[in-house]
XYZ file of C-alpha atoms in Angstrom:
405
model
C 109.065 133.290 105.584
C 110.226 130.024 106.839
C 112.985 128.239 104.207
C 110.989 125.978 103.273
C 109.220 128.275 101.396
C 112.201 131.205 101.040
C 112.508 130.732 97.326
C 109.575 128.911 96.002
C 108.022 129.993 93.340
C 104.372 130.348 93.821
C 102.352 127.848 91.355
C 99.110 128.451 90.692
C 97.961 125.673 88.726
C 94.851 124.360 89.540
C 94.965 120.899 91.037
C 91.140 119.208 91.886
C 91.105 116.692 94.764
C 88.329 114.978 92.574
C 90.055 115.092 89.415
C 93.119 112.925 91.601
C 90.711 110.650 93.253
C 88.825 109.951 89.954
C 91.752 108.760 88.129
C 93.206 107.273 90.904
C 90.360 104.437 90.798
C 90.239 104.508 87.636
C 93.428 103.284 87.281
C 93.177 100.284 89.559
C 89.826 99.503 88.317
C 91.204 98.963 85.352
C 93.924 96.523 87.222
C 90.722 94.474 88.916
C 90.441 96.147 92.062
C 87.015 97.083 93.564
C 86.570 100.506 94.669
C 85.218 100.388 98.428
C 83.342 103.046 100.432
C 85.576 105.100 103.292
C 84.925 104.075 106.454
C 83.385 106.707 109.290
C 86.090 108.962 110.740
C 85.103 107.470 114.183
C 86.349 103.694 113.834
C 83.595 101.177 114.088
C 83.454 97.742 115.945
C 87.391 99.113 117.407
C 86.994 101.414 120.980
C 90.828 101.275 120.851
C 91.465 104.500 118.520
C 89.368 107.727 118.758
C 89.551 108.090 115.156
C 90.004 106.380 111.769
C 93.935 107.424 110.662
C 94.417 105.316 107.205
C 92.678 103.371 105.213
C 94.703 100.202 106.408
C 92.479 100.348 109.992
C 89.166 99.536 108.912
C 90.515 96.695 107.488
C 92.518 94.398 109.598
C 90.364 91.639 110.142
C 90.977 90.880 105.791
C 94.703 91.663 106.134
C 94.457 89.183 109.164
C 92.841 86.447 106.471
C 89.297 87.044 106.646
C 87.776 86.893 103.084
C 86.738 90.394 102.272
C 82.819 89.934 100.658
C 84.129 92.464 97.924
C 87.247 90.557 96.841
C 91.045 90.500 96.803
C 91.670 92.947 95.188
C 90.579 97.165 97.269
C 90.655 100.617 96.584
C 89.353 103.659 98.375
C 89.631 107.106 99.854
C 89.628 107.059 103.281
C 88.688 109.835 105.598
C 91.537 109.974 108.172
C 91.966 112.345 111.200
C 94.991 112.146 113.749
C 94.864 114.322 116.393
C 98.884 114.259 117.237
C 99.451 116.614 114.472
C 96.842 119.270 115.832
C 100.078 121.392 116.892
C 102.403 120.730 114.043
C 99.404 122.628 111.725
C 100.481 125.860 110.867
C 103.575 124.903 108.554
C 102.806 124.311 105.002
C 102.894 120.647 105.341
C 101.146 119.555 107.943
C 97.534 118.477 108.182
C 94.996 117.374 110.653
C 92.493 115.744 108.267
C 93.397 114.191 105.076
C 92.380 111.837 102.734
C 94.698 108.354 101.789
C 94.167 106.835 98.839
C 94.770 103.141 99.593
C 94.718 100.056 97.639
C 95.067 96.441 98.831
C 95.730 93.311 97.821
C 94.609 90.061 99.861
C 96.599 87.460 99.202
C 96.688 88.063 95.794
C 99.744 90.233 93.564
C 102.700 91.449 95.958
C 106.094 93.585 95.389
C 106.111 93.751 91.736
C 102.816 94.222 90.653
C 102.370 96.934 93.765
C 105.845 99.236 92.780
C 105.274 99.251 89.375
C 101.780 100.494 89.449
C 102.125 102.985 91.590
C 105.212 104.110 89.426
C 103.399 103.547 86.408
C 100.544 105.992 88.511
C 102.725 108.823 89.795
C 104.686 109.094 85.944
C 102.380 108.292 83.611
C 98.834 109.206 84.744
C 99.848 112.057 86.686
C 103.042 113.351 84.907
C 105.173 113.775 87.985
C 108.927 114.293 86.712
C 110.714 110.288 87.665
C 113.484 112.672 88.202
C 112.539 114.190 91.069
C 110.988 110.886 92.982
C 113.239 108.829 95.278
C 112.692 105.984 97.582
C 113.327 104.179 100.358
C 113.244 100.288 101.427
C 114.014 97.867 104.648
C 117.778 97.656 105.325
C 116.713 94.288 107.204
C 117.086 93.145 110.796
C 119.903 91.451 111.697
C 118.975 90.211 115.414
C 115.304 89.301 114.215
C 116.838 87.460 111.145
C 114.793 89.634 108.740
C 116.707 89.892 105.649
C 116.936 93.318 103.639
C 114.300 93.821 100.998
C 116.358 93.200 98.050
C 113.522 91.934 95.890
C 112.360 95.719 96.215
C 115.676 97.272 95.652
C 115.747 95.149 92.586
C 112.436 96.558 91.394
C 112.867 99.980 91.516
C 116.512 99.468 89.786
C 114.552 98.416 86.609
C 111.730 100.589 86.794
C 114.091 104.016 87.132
C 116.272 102.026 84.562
C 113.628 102.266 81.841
C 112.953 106.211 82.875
C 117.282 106.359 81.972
C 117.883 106.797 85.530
C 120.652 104.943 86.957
C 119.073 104.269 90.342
C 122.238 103.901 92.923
C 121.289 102.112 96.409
C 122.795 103.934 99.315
C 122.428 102.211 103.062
C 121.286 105.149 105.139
C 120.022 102.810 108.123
C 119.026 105.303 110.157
C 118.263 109.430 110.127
C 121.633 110.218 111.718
C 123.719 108.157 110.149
C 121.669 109.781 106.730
C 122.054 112.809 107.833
C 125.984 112.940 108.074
C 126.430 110.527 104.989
C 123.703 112.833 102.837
C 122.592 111.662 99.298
C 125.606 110.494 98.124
C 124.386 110.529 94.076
C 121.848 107.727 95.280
C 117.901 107.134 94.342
C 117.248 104.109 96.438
C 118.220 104.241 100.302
C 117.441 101.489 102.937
C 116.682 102.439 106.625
C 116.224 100.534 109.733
C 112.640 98.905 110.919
C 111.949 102.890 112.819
C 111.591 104.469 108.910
C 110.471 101.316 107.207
C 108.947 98.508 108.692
C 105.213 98.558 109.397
C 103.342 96.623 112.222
C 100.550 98.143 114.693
C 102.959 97.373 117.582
C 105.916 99.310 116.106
C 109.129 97.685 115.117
C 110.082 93.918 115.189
C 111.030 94.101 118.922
C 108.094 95.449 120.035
C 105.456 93.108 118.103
C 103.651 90.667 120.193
C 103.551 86.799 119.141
C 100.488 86.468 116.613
C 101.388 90.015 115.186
C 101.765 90.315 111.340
C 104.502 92.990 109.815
C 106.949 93.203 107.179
C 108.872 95.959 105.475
C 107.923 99.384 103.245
C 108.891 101.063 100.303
C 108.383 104.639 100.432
C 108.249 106.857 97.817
C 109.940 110.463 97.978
C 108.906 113.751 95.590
C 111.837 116.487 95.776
C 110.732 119.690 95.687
C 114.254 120.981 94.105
C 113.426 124.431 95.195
C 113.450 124.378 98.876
C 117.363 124.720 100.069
C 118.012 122.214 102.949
C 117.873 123.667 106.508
C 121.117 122.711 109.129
C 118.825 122.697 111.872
C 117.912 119.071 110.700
C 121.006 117.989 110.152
C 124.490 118.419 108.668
C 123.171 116.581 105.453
C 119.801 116.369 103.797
C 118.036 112.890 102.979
C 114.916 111.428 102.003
C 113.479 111.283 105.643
C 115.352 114.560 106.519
C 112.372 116.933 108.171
C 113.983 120.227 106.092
C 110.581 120.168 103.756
C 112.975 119.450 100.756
C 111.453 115.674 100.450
C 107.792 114.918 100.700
C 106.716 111.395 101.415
C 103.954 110.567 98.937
C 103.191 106.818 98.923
C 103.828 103.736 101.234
C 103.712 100.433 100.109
C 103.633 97.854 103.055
C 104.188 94.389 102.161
C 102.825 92.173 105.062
C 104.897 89.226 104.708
C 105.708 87.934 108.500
C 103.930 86.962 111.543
C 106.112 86.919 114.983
C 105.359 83.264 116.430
C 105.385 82.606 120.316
C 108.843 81.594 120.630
C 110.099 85.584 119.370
C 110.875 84.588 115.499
C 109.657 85.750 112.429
C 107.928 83.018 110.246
C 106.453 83.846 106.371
C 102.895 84.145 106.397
C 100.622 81.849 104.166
C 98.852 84.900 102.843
C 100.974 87.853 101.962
C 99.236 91.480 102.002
C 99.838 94.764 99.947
C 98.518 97.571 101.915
C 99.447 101.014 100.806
C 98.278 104.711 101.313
C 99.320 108.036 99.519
C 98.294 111.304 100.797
C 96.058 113.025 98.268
C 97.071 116.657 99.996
C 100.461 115.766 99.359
C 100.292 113.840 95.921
C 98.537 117.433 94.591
C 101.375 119.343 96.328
C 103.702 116.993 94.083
C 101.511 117.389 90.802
C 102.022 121.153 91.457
C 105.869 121.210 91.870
C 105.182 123.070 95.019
C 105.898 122.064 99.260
C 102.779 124.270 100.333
C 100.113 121.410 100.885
C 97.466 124.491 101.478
C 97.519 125.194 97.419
C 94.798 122.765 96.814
C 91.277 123.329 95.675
C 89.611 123.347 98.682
C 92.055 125.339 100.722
C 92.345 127.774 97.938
C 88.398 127.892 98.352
C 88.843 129.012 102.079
C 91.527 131.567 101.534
C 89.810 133.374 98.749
C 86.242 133.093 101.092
C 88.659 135.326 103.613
C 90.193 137.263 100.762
C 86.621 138.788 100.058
C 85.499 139.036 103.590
C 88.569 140.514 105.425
C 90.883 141.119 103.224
C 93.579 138.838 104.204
C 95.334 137.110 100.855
C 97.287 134.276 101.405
C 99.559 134.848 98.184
C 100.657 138.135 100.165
C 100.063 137.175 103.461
C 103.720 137.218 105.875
C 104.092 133.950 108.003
C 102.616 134.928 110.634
C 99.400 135.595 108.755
C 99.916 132.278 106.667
C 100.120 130.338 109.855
C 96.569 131.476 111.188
C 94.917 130.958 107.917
C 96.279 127.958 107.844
C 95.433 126.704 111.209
C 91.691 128.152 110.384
C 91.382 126.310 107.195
C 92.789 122.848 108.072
C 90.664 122.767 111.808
C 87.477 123.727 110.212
C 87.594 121.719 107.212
C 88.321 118.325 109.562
C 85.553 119.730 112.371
C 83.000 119.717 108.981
C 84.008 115.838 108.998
C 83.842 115.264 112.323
C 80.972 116.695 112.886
C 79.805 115.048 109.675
C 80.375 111.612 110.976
C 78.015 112.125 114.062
C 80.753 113.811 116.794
C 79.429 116.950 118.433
C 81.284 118.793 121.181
C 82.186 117.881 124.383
C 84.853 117.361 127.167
C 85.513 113.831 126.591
C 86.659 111.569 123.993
C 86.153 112.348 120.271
C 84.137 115.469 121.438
C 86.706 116.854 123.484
C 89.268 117.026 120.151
C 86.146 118.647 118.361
C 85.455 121.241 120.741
C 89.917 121.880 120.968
C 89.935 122.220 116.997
C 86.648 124.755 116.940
C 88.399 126.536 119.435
C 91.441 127.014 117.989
C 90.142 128.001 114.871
C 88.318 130.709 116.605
C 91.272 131.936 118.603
C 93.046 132.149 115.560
C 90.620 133.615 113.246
C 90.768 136.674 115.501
C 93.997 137.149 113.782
C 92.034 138.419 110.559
C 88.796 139.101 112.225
C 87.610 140.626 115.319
C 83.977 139.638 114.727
C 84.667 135.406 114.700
C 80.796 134.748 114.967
C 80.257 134.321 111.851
C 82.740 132.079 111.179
C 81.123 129.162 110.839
C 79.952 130.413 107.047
C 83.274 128.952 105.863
C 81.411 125.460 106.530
C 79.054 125.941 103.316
C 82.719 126.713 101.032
C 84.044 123.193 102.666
C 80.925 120.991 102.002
C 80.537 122.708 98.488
C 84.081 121.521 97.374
C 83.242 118.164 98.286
C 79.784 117.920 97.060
C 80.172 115.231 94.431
C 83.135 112.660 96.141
C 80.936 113.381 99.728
C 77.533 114.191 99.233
C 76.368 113.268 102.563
C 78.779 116.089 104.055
C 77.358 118.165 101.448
C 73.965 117.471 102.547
C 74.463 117.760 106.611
C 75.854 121.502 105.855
C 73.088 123.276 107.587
C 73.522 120.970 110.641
C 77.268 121.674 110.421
C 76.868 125.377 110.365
C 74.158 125.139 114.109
C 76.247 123.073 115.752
C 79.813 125.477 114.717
C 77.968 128.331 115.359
C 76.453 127.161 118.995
C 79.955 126.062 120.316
């Protein structure tokens, strides 16, 4: 068993990716904000990206200052498949396909309308322990003149202040200067522009003149159970990659625009964009780092409980691994293949045909007969049925077109 699971209690609770979504709009609904459709996994109108990979994408042309027919104020789900993590699946936290809920404000409430809700969110609506969340904010720029976020830092000091938390700011910077200072006692930690500063180029350097940025504010859940691993460092932090902190929400604040001459000027209209994980934000709600203890997932591994005998509770690493691997690639080829993508050797059909085929490869882990494996499909459309009924619908067509590659 890998230490990031060593001593970690399984919890069984049942957490519904629908129940979390529901609220979730529910809650900025009620805070004015439209809830919007997710865009198709395969971006429209933009040849640049093979996939859709947060709900900020489908977007840019509003955060840019286009009016948006629906309003200022946005919420969604968004679909969202990136392909670099097809190797990193296999752990318990990392995922091919996933859903982001997003919201978005266009020009309308900024910083402390955007922190508090989401805090209000995370520990009132969904009970998560204040205790155990941490975050993390801009440290600032000193050769790009960016100050550090302070109006953030100052936010969060009187938001943990009414929880009784005495919310200390530690300067981390960067992940090696964290990892030798460590925690320190502290709740809020700044890092450099590589941990929190957004921008499609990357960080302030790299952005092109016309190119709008500004800094984050991530939010942290500590699973207090998982004992930090040396291998990532002498000390643990936030953005330590020991499994001990789970990200769980980013808040960009799109507040600069880099002007021809290299500086950073204040934009006219200043954006919220931010996106939480729902796999993760359940992992949170069940106190536990495994992001395969879901509904869905959970759906899957009891499917391959009753027809080969494999259960995950039991299952050694080895075993969890290819479960894991078989879940996560065949729920996201469902979507793919959902959004109109069928296999090939180029392009978005090429990463179809590499996830069916891993799936299959590993599969023969638990089962030496992996024709019929595309039966799973029907347990993957079911549990979405009511938040996508269109997958729902296509999961016949699904089923042909696993089966025939």
């Amino acid at each position: 068993m890998p230490k990031t699971q060593s001593k970690t209690k399984v919890n069984r609770k049942k957490i519904y990716f629908d129940d979390i979504r529901s609220r979730y709009f529910e809650f900025f609904k009620k805070r004015g904000h439209v809830v919007v459709p997710s865009a198709p996994l395969v971006p429209e109108n933009d040849p640049t990206p093979l996939f859709t990979g947060s709900g900020m994408q489908p977007l840019i042309l509003y955060l840019a200052g286009q009016p948006h027919p629906m309003g200022k104020r946005l919420c969604n789900s968004q679909k969202s498949f990136r392909a670099e993590d097809i190797m990193e699946v296999g752990d318990n936290r990392h995922t091919t396909f996933f859903e982001m809920l997003g919201n978005w404000s266009l020009g309308d409430y900024f910083k402390q309308d955007q922190l508090s809700w989401f805090f209000e969110f995370l520990t009132d609506e969904l009970k998560l322990d204040p205790k155990k969340l941490y975050v993390t904010v801009f440290s600032g720029d000193n050769e790009n003149k960016i100050p550090k976020d302070e109006e953030s830092i100052n936010i969060w000091k009187k938001l943990f202040a009414k929880e009784g938390i005495n919310a200390m700011v530690v300067d981390l910077v960067t992940s090696d200067t964290g990892s030798k200072l460590g925690m320190q006692g502290g709740r809020i930690f700044s890092y450099d522009a590589k941990h929190n500063w957004w921008s499609r180029a990357g960080p302030p350097e790299n952005m092109p003149p016309g190119e709008l940025g500004g800094p984050d504010s991530e939010v942290f859940y500590e699973f207090t159970s998982v004992k930090h691993d040396v291998k990532y460092g002498k000390n643990c932090h936030p953005n330590c990659g020991c499994g001990r902190f789970l990200e769980i929400g980013n808040s960009v604040f799109m507040e600069y625009k880099k002007s021809a001459n290299g500086k950073f000027e204040k934009l006219n209209q200043r954006n919220v964009d931010f996106g939480g994980g729902l796999e993760r934000i359940a992992a949170a709600m069940m106190d536990n780092p495994d992001v395969f203890r879901n509904d869905v997932f959970q759906s899957l591994f009891e499917d391959i409980r009753i027809r080969h005998g494999w259960n995950y509770d039991d299952a050694n690493e080895s075993e969890k691994r290819a479960m894991r691997i078989v879940a996560d690639h065949m729920r996201a080829a469902a979507f793919i293949i959902g959004d109109g993508v069928t296999p090939s050797n180029k392009e978005q059909g090429y990463i179809l045909r590499r996830l069916v085929r891993r799936a299959i490869l590993n599969a023969h882990e638990f089962n030496s007969q992996t024709s019929d494996l595309y039966v799973l499909i029907e347990t993957i459309t079911n549990a979405y049925k009511i938040s996508y009924p269109d997958l729902h619908a296509k999961s016949a067509e699904i089923q042909e077109i696993f089966k025939e590659e």
